[in-house]
mmCIF file of C-alpha atoms in Angstrom:
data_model
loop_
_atom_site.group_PDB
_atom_site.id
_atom_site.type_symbol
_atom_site.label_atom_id
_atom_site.label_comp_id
_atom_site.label_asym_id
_atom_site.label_seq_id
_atom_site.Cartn_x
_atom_site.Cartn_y
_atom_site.Cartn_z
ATOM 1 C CA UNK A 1 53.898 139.363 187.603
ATOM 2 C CA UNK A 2 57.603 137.550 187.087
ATOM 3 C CA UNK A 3 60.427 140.040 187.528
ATOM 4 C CA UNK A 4 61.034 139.385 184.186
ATOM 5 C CA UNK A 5 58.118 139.907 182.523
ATOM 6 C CA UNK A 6 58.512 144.129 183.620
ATOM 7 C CA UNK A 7 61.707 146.200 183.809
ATOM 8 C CA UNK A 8 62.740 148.436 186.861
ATOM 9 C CA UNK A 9 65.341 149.890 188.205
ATOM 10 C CA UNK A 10 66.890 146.626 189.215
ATOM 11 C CA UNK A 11 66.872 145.195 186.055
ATOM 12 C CA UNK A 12 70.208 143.985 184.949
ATOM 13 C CA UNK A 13 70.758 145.334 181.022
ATOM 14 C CA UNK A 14 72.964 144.047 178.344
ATOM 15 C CA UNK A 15 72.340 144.792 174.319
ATOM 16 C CA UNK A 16 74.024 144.479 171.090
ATOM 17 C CA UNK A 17 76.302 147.295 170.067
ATOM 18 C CA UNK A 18 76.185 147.249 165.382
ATOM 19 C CA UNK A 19 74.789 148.982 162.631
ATOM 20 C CA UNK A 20 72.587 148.260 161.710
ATOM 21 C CA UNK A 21 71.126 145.839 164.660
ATOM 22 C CA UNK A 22 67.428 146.169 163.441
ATOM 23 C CA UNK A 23 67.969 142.721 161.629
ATOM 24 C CA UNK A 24 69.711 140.774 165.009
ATOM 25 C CA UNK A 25 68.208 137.466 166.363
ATOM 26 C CA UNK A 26 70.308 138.395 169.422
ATOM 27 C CA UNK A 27 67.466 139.931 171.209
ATOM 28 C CA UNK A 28 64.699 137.521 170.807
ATOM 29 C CA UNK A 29 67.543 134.750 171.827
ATOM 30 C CA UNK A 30 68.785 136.658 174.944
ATOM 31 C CA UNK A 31 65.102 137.407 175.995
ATOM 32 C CA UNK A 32 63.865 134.277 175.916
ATOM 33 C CA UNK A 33 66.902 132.850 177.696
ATOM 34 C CA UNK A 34 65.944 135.377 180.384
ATOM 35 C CA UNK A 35 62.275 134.696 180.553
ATOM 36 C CA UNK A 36 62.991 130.736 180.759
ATOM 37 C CA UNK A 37 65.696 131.040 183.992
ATOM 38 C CA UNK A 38 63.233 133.808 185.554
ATOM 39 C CA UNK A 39 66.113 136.452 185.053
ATOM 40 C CA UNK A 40 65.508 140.046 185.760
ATOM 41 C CA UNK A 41 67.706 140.905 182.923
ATOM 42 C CA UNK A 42 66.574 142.538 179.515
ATOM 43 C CA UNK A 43 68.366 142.826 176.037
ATOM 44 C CA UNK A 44 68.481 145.107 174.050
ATOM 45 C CA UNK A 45 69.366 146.806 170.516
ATOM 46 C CA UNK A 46 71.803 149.501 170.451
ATOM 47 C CA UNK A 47 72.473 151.014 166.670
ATOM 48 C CA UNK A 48 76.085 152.841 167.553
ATOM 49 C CA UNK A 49 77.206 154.269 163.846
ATOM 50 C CA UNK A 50 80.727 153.917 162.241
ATOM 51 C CA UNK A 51 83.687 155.303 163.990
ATOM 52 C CA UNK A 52 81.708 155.720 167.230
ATOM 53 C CA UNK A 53 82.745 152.412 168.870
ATOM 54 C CA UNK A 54 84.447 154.242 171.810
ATOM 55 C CA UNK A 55 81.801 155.976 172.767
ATOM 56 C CA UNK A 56 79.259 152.990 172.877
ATOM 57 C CA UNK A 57 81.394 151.225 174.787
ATOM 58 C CA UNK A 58 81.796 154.159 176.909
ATOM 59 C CA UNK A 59 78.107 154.398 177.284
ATOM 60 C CA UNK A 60 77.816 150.821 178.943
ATOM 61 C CA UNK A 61 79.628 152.021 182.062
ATOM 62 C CA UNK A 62 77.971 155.865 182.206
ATOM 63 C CA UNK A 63 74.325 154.238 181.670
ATOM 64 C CA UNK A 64 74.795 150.732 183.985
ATOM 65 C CA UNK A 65 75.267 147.796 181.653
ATOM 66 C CA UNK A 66 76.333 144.410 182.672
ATOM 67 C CA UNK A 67 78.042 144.002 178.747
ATOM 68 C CA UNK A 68 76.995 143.735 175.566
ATOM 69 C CA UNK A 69 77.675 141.789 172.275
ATOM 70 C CA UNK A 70 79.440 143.409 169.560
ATOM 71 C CA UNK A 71 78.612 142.981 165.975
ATOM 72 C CA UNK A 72 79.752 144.504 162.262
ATOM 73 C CA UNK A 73 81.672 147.000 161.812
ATOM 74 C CA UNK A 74 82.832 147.103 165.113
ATOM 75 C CA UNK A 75 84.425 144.350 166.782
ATOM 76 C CA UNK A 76 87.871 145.380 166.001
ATOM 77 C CA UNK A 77 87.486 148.699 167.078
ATOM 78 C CA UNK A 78 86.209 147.389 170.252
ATOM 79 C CA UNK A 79 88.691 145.438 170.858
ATOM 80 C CA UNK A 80 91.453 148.516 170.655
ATOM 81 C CA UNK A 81 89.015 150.327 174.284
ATOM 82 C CA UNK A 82 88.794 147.097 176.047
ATOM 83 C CA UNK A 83 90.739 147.339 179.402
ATOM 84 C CA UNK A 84 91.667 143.050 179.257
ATOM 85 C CA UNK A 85 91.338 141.029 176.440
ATOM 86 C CA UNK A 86 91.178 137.153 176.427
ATOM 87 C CA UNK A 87 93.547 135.404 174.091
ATOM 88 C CA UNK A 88 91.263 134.812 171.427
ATOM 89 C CA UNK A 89 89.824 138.118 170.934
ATOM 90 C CA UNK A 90 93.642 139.166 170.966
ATOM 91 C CA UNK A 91 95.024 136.835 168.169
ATOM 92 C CA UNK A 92 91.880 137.894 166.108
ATOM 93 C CA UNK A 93 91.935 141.687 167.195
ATOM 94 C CA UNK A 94 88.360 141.241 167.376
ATOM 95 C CA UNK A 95 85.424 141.670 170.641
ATOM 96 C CA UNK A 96 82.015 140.108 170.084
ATOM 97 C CA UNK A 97 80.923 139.803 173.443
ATOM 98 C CA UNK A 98 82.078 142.912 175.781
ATOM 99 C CA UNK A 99 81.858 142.232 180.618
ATOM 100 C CA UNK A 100 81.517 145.581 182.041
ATOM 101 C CA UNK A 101 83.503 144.843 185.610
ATOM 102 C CA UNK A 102 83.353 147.018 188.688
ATOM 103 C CA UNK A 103 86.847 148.787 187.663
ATOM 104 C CA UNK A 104 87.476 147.371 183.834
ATOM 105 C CA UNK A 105 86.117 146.100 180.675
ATOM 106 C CA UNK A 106 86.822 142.567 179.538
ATOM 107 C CA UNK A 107 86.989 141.668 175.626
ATOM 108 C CA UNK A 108 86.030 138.184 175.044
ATOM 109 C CA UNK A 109 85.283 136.100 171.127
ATOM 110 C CA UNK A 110 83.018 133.848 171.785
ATOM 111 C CA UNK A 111 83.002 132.807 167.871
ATOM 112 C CA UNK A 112 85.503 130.826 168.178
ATOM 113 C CA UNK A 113 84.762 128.769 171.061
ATOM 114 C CA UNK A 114 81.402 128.395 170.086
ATOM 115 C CA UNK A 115 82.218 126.999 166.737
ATOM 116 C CA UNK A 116 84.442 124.380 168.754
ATOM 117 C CA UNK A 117 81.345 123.853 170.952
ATOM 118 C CA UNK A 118 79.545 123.862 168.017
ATOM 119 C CA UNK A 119 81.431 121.231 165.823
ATOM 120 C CA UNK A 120 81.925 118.690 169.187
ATOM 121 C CA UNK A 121 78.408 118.872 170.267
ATOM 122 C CA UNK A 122 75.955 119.123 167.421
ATOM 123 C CA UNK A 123 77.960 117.765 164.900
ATOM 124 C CA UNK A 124 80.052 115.148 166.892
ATOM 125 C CA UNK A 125 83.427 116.240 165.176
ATOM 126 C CA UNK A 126 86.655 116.229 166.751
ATOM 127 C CA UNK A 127 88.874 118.553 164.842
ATOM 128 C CA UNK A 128 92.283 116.817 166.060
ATOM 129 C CA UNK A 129 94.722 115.494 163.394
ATOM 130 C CA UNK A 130 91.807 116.410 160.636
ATOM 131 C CA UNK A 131 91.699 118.259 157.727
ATOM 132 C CA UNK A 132 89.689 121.330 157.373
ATOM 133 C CA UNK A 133 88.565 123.591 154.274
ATOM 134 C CA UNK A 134 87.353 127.148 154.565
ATOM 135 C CA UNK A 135 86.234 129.765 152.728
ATOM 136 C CA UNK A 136 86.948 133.142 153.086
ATOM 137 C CA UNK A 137 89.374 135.102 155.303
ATOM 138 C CA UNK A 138 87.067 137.735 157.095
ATOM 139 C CA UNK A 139 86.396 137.428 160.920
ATOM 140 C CA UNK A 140 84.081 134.182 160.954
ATOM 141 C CA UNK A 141 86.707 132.572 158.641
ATOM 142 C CA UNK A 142 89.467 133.424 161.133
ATOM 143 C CA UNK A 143 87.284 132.627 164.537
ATOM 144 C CA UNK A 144 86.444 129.258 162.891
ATOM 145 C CA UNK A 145 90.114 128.731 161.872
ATOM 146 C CA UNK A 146 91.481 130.018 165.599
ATOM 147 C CA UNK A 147 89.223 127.261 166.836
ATOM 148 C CA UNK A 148 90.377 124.383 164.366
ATOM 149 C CA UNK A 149 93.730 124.505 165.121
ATOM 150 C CA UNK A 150 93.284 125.086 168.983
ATOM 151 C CA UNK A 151 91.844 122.045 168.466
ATOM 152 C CA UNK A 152 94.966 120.926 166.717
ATOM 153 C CA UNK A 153 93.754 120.171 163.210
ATOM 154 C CA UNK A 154 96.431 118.577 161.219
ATOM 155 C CA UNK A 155 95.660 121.112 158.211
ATOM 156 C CA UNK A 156 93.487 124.045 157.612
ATOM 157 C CA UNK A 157 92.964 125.537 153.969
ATOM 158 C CA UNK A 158 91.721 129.023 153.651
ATOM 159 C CA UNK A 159 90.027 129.778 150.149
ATOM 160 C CA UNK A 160 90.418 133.267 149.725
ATOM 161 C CA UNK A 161 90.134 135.979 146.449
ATOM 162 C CA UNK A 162 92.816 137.681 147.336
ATOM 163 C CA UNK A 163 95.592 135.731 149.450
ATOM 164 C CA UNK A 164 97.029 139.149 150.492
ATOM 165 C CA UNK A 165 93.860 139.387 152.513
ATOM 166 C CA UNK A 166 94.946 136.718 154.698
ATOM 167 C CA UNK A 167 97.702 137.904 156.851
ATOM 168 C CA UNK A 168 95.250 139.138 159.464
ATOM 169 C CA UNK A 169 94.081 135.360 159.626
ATOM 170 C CA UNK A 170 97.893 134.269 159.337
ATOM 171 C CA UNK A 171 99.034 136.472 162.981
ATOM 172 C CA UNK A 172 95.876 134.660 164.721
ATOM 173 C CA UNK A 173 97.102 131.233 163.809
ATOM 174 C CA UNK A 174 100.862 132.419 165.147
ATOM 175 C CA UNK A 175 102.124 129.893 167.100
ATOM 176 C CA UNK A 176 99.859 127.167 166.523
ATOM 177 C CA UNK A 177 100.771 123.844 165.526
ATOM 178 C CA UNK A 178 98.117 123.183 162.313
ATOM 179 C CA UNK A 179 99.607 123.573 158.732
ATOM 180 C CA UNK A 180 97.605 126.516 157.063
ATOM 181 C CA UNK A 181 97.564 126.597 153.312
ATOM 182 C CA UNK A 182 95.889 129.955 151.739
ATOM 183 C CA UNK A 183 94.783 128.978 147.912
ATOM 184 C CA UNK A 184 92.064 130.729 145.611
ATOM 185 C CA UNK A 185 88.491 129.854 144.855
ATOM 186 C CA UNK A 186 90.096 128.453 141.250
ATOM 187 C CA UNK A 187 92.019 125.928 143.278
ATOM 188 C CA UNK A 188 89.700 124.742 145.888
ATOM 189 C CA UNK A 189 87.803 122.166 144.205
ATOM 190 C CA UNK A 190 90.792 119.714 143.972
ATOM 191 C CA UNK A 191 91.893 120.036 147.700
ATOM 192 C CA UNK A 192 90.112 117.086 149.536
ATOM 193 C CA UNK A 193 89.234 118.043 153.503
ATOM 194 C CA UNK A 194 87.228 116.456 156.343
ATOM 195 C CA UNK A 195 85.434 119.642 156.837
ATOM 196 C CA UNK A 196 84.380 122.043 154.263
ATOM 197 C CA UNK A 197 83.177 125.746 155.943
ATOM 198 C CA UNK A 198 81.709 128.124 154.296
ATOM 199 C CA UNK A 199 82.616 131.857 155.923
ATOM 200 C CA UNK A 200 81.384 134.019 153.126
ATOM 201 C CA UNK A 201 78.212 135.791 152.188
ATOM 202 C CA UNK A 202 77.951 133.644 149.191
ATOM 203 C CA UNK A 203 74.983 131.375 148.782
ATOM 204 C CA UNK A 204 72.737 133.793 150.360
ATOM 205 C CA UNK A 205 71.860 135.170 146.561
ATOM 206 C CA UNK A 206 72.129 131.483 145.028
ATOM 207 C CA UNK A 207 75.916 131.711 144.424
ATOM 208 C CA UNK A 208 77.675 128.199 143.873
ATOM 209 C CA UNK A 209 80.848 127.470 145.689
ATOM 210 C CA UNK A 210 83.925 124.687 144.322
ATOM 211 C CA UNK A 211 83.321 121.861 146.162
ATOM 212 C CA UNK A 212 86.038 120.037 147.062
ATOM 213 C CA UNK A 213 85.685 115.820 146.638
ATOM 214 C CA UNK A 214 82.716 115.007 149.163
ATOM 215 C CA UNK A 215 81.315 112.005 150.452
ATOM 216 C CA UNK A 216 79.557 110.963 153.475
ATOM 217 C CA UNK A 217 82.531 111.560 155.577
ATOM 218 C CA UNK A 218 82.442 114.955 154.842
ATOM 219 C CA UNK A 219 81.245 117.168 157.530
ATOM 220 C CA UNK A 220 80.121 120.403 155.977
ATOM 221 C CA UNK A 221 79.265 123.753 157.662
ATOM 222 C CA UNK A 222 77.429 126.993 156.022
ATOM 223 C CA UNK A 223 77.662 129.376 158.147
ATOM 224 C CA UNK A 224 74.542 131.307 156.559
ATOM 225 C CA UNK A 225 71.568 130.523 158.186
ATOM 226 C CA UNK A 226 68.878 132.287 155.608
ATOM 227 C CA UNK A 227 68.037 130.836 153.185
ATOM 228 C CA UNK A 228 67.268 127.685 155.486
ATOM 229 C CA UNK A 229 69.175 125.800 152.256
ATOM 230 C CA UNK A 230 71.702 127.223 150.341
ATOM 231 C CA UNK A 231 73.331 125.510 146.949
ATOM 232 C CA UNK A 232 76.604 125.129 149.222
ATOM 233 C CA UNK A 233 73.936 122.877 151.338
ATOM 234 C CA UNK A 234 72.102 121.271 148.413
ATOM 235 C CA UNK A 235 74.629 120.403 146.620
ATOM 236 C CA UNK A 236 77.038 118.582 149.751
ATOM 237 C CA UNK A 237 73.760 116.576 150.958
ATOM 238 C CA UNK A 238 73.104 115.112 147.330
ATOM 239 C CA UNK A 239 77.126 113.690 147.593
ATOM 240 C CA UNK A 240 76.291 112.256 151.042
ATOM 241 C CA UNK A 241 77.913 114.742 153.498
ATOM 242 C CA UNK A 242 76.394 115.493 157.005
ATOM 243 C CA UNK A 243 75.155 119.087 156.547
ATOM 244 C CA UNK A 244 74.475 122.125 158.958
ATOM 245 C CA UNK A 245 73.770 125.467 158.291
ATOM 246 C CA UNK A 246 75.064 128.484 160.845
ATOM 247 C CA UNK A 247 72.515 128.350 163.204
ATOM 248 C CA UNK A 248 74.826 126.712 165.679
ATOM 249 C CA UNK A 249 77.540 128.496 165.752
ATOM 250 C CA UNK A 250 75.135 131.554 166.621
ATOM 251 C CA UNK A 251 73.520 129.938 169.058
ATOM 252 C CA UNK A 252 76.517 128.364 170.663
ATOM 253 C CA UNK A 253 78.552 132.000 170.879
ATOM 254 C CA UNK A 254 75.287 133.340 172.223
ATOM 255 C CA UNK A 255 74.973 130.906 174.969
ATOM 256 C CA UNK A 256 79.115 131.696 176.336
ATOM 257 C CA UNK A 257 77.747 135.300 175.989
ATOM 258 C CA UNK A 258 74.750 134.381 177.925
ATOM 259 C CA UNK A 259 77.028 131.912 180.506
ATOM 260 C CA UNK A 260 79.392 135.408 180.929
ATOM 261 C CA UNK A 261 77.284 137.732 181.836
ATOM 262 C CA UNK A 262 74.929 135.566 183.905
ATOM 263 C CA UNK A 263 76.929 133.233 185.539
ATOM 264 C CA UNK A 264 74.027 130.534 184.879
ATOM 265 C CA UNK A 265 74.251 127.687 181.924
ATOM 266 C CA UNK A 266 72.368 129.139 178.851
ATOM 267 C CA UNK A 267 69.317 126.999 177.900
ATOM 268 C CA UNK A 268 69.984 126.405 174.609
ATOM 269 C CA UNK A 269 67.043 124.561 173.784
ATOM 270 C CA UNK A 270 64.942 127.991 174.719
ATOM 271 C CA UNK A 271 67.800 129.813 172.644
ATOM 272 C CA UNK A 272 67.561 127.372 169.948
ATOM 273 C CA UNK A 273 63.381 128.199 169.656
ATOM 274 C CA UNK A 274 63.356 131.702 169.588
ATOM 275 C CA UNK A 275 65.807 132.051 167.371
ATOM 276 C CA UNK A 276 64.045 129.449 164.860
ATOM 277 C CA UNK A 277 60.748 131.321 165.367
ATOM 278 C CA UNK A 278 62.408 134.670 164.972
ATOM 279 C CA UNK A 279 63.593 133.338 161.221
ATOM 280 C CA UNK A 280 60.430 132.362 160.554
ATOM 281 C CA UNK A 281 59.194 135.669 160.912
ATOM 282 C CA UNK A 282 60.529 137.091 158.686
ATOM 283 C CA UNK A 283 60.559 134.425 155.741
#
């Protein structure tokens, strides 16, 4: 029987640290990464309630974990018990994917190079000297807009309800050469972009977003990935715009997870499958 097929005592652990995790794909995409390279690693859920951050990650040292992902509500109070953190989960004060070292804990966002990953290798876009529109000013919103303007987009335009919200995004972008414009959803429809994001939950219900002008220049990313088409997606294909749904950016953060922990290149393919058939599921 495969090593990985069984665990035992050797077997290397890592596991997603959220409440709820019940609903994660992370599981059935780490697994199956595992199973495909002959790993004897395992992945697994680990429901760690409000305000108890500290001790989860405490609990990855005391009980032998190699790291773990890190998912709502709790990446920025990971972030505050990590021994190191990378640049990137600095600037956005947030940890998604947690390295549990010999003497220290490492804090790494892998959201925003995986959207860069993301946008260069799916979707052939190179983000320098473009324009970019984004809704929404939570953590995707500010990962994705971390990674635009490493990427030195010319101009980045956050649509956000309440512009006050946006300061958090504002200290990320700190020293960064793109021009970042913060409007409201009234105003979006009449700023043109080469990339229109969506970083909200809306769409999921049905919900209709302003459009800015689109055309099939337009690159345009919803970072929902159920429903498989949302009216955001509908709606930008039926102007001619090149359209993807979130799927890759998850896949493409899990895989730097997976390369971090592992030390081996992620099979994304493998990743890509599971998580597709995990969806499916539960359709």
């Amino acid at each position: 029987m495969p090593a990985h097929s069984r665990i035992h005592g050797g077997t290397r652990t890592v596991g997603i640290i959220g409440w709820p995790v019940s609903h994660s794909l992370s599981p059935a995409i780490h697994n199956a990464a595992f199973a495909a390279l002959d790993l004897d690693w395992t992945y697994v859920p680990l429901p760690v309630a409000p305000g108890d951050a500290a001790g989860g990650v405490a609990g990855l040292r005391t009980l032998g974990f190699a790291g773990a992902n890190v998912t709502m509500p709790h990446k920025s109070d990971v972030a505050d018990v990590m021994d190191t953190l990378t640049d990137d989960a600095r600037r956005l004060h947030a940890v998604n994917t947690v390295l549990v070292g010999e003497d220290r804990t490492t804090g790494h966002n892998t959201d925003t190079p995986g959207f860069d990953r993301f946008l260069r290798r799916d979707a052939g876009f190179d983000p320098a000297g473009r324009s970019a529109l984004v809704f929404g000013a939570g953590g995707a919103a500010r990962a994705c807009a971390l990674a635009l303007a490493r990427a030195a987009a010319s101009r980045i335009t956050v649509v956000a309800r309440d512009p006050a919200s946006t300061m958090d995004l504002r200290q990320a972008l700190d020293g960064l050469s793109s021009e970042l414009i913060v409007t409201t959803f009234d105003d979006a429809a009449a700023i043109p972009a080469d990339l229109v994001v969506n970083a909200t939950p809306l769409g999921a219900d049905g919900e209709e977003l302003p459009l800015p002008p689109i055309d099939d220049s337009t690159l345009v990313v919803d970072l929902l990935y159920h429903p498989a088409i949302t009216p955001m997606q509908a709606t930008a294909r039926e102007r001619g715009a090149t359209v993807f749904g979130g799927l890759g950016l998850l896949l493409h953060q899990a895989a730097l997870s997976f390369e971090l922990w592992t030390g081996h290149p992620a099979p994304l393919e493998v990743m890509s499958a599971a998580a597709v058939a995990s969806i499916a599921d539960r359709s």
